[in-house]
Each structure stands twice: as C-alpha cells, then as structure tokens.
Short mmCIF file of C-alpha atoms in Angstrom, two decimals:
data_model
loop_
_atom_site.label_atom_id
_atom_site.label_comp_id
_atom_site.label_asym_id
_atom_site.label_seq_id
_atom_site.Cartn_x
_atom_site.Cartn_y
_atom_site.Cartn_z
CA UNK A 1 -35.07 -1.76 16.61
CA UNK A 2 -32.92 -2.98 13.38
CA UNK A 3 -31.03 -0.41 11.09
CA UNK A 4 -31.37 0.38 7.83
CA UNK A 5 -28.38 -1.72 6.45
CA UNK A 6 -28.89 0.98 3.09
CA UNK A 7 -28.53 4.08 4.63
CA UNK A 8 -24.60 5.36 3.91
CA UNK A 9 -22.38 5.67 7.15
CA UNK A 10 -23.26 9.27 7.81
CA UNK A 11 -26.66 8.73 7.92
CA UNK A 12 -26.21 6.24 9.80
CA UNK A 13 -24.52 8.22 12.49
CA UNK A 14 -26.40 11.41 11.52
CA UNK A 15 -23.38 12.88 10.49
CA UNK A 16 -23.15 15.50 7.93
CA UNK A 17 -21.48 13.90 4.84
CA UNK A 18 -18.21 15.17 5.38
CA UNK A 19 -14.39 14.60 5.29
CA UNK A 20 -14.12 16.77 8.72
CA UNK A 21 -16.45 15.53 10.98
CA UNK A 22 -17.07 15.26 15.09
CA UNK A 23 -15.49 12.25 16.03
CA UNK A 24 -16.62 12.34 19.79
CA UNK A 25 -20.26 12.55 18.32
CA UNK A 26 -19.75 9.92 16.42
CA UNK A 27 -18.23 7.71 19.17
CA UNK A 28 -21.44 8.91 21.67
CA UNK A 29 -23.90 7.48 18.33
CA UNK A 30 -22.07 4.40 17.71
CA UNK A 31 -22.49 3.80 21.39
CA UNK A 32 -26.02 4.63 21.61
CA UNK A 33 -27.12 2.48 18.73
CA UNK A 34 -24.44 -0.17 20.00
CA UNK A 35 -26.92 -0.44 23.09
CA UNK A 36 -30.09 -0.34 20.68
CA UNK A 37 -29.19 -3.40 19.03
CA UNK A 38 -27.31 -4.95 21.19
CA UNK A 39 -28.18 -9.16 20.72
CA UNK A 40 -28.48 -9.18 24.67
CA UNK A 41 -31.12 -7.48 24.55
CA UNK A 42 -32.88 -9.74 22.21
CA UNK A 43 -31.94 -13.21 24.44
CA UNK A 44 -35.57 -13.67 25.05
CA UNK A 45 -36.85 -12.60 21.30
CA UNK A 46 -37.66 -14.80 18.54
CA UNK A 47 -34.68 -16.32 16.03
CA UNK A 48 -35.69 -13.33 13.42
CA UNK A 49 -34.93 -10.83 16.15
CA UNK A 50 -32.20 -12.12 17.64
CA UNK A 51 -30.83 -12.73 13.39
CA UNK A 52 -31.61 -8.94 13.10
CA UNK A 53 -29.73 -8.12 16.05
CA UNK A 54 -26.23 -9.71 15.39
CA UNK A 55 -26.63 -8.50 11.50
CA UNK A 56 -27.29 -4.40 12.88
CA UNK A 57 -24.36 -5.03 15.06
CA UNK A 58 -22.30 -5.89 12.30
CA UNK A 59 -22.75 -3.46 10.30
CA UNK A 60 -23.18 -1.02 12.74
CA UNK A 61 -19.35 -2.02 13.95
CA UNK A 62 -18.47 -2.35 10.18
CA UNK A 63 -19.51 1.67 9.82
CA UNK A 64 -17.88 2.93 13.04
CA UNK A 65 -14.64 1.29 12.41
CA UNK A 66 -15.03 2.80 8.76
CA UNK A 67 -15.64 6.39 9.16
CA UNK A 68 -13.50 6.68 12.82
CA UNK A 69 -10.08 6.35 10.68
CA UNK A 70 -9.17 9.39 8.18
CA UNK A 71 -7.51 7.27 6.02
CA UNK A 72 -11.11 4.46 5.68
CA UNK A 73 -13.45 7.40 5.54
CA UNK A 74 -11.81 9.74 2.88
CA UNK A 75 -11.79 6.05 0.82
CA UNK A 76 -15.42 5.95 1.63
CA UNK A 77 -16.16 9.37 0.54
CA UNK A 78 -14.53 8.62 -2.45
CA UNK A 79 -16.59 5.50 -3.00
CA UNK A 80 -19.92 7.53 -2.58
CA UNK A 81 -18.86 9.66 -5.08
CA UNK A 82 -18.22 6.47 -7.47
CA UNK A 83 -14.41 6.58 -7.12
CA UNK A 84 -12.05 3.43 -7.30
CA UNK A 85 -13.40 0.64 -4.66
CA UNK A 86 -10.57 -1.00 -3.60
CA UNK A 87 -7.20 0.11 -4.29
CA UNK A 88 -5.81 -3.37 -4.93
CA UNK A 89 -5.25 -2.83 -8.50
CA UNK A 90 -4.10 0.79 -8.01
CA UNK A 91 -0.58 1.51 -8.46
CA UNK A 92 0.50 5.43 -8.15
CA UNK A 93 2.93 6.60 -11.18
CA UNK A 94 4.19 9.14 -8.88
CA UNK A 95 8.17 8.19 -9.30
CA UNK A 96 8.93 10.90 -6.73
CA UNK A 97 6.65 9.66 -4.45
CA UNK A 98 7.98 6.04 -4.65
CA UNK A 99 11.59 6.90 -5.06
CA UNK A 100 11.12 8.69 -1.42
CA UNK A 101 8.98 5.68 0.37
CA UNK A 102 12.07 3.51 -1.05
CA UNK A 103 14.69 5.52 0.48
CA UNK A 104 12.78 5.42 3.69
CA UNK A 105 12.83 2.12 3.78
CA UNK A 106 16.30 1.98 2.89
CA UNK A 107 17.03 4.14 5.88
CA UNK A 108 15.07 2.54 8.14
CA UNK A 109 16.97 -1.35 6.78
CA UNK A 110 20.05 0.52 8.33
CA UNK A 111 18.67 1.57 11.73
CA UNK A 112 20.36 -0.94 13.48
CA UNK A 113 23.66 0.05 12.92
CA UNK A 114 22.68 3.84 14.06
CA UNK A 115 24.43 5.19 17.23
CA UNK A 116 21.26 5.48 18.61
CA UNK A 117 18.88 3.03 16.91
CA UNK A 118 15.95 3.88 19.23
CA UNK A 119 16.41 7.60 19.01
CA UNK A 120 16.94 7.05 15.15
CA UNK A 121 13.76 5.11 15.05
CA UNK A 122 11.39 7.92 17.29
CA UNK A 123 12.72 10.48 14.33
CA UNK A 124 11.95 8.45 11.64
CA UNK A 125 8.43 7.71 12.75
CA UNK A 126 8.10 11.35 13.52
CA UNK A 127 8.99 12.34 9.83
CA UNK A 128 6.42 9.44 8.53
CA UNK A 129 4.04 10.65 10.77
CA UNK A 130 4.23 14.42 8.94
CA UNK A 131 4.24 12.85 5.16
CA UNK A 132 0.85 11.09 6.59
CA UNK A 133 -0.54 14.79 7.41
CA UNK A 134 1.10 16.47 4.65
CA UNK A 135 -0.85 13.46 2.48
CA UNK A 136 -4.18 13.79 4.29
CA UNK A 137 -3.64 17.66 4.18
CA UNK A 138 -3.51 17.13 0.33
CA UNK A 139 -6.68 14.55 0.04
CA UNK A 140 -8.75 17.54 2.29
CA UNK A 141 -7.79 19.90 -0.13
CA UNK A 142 -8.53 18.21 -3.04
CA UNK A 143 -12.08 16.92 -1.67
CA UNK A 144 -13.19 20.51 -1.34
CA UNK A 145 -12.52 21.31 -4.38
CA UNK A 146 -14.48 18.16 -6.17
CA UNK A 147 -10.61 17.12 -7.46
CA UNK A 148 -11.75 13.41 -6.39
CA UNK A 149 -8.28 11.65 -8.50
CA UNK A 150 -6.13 13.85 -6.19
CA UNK A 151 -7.70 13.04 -3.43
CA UNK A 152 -7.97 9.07 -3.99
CA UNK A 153 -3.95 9.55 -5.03
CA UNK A 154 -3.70 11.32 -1.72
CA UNK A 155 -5.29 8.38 0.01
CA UNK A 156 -3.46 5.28 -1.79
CA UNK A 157 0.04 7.17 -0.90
CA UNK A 158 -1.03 7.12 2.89
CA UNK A 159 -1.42 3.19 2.93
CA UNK A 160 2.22 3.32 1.67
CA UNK A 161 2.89 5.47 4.60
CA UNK A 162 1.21 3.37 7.11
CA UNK A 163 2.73 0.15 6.08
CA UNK A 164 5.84 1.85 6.86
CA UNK A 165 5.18 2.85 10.35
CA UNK A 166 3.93 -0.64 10.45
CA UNK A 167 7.44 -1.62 9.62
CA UNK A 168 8.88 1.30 12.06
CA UNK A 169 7.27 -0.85 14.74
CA UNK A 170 8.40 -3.97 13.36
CA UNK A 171 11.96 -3.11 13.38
CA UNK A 172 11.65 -1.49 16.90
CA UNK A 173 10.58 -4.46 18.26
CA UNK A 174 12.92 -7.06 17.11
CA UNK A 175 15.60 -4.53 18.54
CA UNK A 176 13.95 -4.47 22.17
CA UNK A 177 14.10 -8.39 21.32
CA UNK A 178 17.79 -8.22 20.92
CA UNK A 179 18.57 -6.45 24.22
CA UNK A 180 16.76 -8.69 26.03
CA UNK B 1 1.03 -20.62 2.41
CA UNK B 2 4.38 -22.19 1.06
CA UNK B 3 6.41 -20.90 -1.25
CA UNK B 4 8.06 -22.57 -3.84
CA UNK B 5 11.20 -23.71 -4.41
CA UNK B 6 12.18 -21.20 -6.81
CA UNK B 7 10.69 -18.66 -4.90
CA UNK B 8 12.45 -19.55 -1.77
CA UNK B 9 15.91 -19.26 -4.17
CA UNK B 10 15.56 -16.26 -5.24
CA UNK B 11 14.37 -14.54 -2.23
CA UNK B 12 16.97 -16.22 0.07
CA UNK B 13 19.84 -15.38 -3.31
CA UNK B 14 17.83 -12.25 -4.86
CA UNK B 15 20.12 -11.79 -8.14
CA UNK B 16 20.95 -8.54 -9.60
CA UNK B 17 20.14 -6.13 -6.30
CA UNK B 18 21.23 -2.96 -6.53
CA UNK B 19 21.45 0.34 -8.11
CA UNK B 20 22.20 2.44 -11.34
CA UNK B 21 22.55 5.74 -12.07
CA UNK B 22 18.77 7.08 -12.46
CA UNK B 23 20.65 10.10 -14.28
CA UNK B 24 22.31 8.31 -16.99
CA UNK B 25 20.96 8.75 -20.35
CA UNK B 26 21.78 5.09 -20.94
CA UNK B 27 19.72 4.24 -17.42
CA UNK B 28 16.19 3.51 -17.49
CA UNK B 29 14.16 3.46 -13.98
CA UNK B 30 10.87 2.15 -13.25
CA UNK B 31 9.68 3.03 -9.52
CA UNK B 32 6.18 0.64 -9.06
CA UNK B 33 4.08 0.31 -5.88
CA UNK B 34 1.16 -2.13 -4.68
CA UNK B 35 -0.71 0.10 -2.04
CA UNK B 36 -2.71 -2.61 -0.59
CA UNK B 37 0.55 -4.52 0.58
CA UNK B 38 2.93 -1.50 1.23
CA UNK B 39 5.41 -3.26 -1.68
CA UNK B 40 7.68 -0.48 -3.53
CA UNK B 41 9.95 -1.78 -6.41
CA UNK B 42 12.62 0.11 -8.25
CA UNK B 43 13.81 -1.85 -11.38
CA UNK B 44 16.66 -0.45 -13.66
CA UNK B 45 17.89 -1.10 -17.06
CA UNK B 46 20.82 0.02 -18.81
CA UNK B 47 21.11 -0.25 -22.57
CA UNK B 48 23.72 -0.57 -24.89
CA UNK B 49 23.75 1.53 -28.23
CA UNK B 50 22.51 -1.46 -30.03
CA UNK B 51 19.68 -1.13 -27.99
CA UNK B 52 20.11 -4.60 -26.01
CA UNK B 53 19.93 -4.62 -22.20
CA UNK B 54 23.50 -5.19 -20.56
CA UNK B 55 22.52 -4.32 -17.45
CA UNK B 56 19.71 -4.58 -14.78
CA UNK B 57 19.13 -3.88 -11.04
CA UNK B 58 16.83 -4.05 -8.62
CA UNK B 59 15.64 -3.29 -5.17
CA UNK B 60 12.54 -3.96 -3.73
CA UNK B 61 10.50 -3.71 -0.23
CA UNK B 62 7.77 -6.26 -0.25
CA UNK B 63 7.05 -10.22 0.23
CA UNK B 64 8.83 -12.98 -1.14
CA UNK B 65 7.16 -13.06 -4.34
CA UNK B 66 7.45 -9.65 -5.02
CA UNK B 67 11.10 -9.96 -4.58
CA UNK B 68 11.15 -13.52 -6.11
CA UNK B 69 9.27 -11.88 -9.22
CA UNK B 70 11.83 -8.98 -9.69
CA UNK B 71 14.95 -11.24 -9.27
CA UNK B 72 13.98 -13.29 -11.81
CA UNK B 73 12.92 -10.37 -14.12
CA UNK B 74 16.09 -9.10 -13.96
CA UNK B 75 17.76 -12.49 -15.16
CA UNK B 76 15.01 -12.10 -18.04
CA UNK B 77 15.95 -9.17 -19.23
CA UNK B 78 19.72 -9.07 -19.52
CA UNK B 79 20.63 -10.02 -23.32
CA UNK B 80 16.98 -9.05 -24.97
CA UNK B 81 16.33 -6.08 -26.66
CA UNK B 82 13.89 -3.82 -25.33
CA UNK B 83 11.13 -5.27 -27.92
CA UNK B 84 11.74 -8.36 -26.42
CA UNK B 85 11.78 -7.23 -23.37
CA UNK B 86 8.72 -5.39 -22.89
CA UNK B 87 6.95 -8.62 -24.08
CA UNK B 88 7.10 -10.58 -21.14
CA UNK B 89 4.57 -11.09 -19.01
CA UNK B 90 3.22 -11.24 -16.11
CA UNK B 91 1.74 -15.28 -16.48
CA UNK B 92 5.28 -16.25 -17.14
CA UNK B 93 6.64 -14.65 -14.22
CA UNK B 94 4.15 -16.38 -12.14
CA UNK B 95 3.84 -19.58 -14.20
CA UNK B 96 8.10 -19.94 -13.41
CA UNK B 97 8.17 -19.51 -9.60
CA UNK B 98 4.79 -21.07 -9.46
CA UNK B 99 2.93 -18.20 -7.85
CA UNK B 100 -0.27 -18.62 -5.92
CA UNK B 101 -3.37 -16.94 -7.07
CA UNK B 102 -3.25 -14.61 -4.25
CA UNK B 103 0.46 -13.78 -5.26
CA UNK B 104 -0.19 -13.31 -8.87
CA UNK B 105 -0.46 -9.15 -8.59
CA UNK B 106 3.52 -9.30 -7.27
CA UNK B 107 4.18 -10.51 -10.79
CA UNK B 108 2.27 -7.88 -12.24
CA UNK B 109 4.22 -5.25 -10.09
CA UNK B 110 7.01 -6.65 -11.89
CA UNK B 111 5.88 -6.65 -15.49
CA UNK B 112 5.12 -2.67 -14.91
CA UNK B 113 8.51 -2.10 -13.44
CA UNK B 114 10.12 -2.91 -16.55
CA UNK B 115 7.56 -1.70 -18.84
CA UNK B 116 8.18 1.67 -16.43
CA UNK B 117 11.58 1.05 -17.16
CA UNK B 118 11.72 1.10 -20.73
CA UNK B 119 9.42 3.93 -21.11
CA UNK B 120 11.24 6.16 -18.68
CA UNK B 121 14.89 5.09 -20.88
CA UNK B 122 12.69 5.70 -24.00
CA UNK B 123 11.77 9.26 -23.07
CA UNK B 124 15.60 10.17 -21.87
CA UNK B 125 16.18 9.30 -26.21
CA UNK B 126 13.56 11.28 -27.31
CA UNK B 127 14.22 14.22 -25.23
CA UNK B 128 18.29 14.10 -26.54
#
C-alpha cells in the first residue's frame, strides 16, 4: 500500500477541504494509514517497498502535523488557493497591529519586577491567547467569504502571536530558574 | 553561528534606544515586523525644519542582528536629510556588521523601518 504523494492533505485524510474540519477523524485516519504504511510492516519486502514505506510515512506525518494546527492548515488553504507560500518575505503594514505586539513585549520585559510575576505572566498569556482567537476568528471569516489577503494577514499576525507566548514561556521559566 | 564583532557591540551597547513622540508632527514612526522570526521593530525619526534628521530612536524585539541592524541605522541616519536617508540600503547594513546570509532579511527589516519612517513623517506634512 503506498500513497499518492499528489493528492492535497484533505484528500489524503478524506477530509472535506475545509478551514473547520473533524480533528478526531482526522487523528483516527492518520492512525489508520500510519499502520498501512508502517516500514515494519515491510521488514521482510524488497528495498523498493521498504523505500516506499519510509517515503508514505513521511509525508503522511508531514500532512498530519500540517492540517492538525489552525494556524499550518489555514496557511495551507491559502496555498491551494495560490496564496503567498512562505511568509518569510511577508511583513504586515498594519502599524496598529505592530505597535500593540511591541507593547506586549514591552510589558512582558517588565514582568519581573511585577508583585506577582507568575500571576502577571498567567494574565498575559491569557490575553495573547484571545488576540490568537480574535486573529483566527478573523482568518475564518475572511476564508468564507473568498477574502484570501485578509485571511493570509490574519494568519501572518498569529505567528507574531505565537512567538510571543513562546517568549511568555521563556520568561516564565528563567523565573522558576531564579527561585530555585 | 557567530556573530561579529560589530554585531556583538551594538547588541551588547544598542545606541539610540528609545522613544519619540509618535504624535508629533515633527516625529516620523515606522512599526516593521518579520513573521517568520516573531521580530517587531519600531524606528523613529524626528526632523528639523530644514528637513535634516536630528533625532532617531529605536526599539526592537528580535535577534542580535535585527537589533545590531537598527542600532546602527539609527547612527546612519542622524545628520542626513531624508533624501539621503531613504537611500541606504539594506547591503550596507549587512555588508558593515558583516551579516550572514541567513541574517541578511534583519537588515532588510531595517531598511523598511526607516523607509516606514519617512513616509509616515512625510504624510503628517502633507496632511498640515
């Protein structure tokens, strides 16, 4: 059994091509076709099989991982549709936008002098957490409505937002360093 | 990777950090971001009415070159006019600190902050 390394994601997963979709079906699929082409299976098969094998599981892994995170799949969506692939060249002219991941930042530089740096931390996380679904809220909107530059803009300001709770976790940990 | 010396100056003695006052009409801001790496930049200019920069600021969130690339911007910039100064580039912001290639887009975040800058002063004019 190989798969057919040109079928999109969705297909893939038999998925309908969709921003919303059933993540615990997806998760029984991957599973399912994780066994199929598993390269155990193939230990006694010839070097083409066993080849076959480790490239399905690849890809199969590559898809999974892909379309399991809201942030990846709305990207690959996106890319279906023939919008931006890879956002390494992107940079949003939303001022507002920037101005506020800035001050958060800022805030979050001063944590440790809070009277409560831990409690500080949990709220600032929380409030990231909400511009993430306020952001993905905006991508699903847009998406529906074909408004596919909204939506990647939508998409490009979340990986702002998660390398911030990156840094949220960052800065917590060096502070549980310092009361060791 | 290692950084190079200049690099290593600038982020360990960033020049020019700080802020101006975005509302001024002699204040120009230029907010930039990188969304692959999470950098944000905020660069600031303020102009004299001979139209020379006397002033410029910055604060940024990102690596060592990002911040090594604004820092030395901000050097740049104080003195020139605003012809001048939206006529640097990025290749001699990278070419000075020595940037790797895989550093090379923090320079370019720079060159957009100030030509953000500039445009963002350039519209406050107009709009007086």
């Amino acid at each position: 059994m190989a798969i057919d390394l040109t079928e999109n994601y969705f297909d893939l997963f038999s998925l309908p091509l969709d921003f919303d979709i059933d993540v615990d079906a997806l998760g029984r699929k991957y599973r399912s076709l994780q066994q199929e082409v598993h390269p155990d299976r193939f230990a006694a098969s010839d070097a083409q099989a066993q080849r076959v094998s480790v490239q399905s599981t690849a890809h199969l892994n590559e898809a999974y991982e892909t379309l399991k995170d809201p942030l990846t799949r709305g990207f690959y969506l996106l890319e279906l549709k023939g919008i931006g692939s890879g956002a390494h060249e992107y940079t949003t002219s939303d001022g507002a936008f920037l101005m506020q991941q800035l001050e958060r930042r800022e805030e979050l530089e001063g944590i440790g002098q809070a009277d409560d740096p831990f409690d500080a931390l949990d709220a600032l996380r929380d409030e990231t957490h909400r511009d993430e679904q306020a952001q993905m809220e905006t991508f699903r909107t847009a998406w529906a409505a074909g408004d596919y530059d909204t939506a990647y803009d939508a998409l490009t300001k979340v990986m702002f937002i998660r390398r911030m709770l990156q840094q949220i976790d960052e800065i917590e940990e060096r502070l549980e360093d310092e009361l060791d | 990777m290692s950084y190079s010396e200049k690099v290593i100056d600038h982020y360990e003695n960033p020049r020019n950090v700080g802020v101006l006052d975005k509302d001024s009409s002699a204040v120009g801001t230029g907010m930039v971001g990188a969304p692959a790496c999470g950098d944000v930049m905020r660069l600031q200019i303020k102009v004299g009415d001979d139209g020379v920069i006397e002033d410029a600021k910055f604060k940024t969130y990102g690596c060592g070159s990002a911040i090594a690339s604004s820092s030395l911007l901000t050097e740049w910039v104080k003195g020139k006019t605003l012809e001048e100064a939206s006529q640097i580039k990025n290749s001699d912001i990278a070419e000075e600190l020595a940037l790797p290639p895989v550093k090379v887009h923090c320079s370019v975040l720079a060159e957009d902050a100030i030509k953000a800058a500039i445009e963002d002063y350039q519209g406050k004019q107009s709009d007086a």
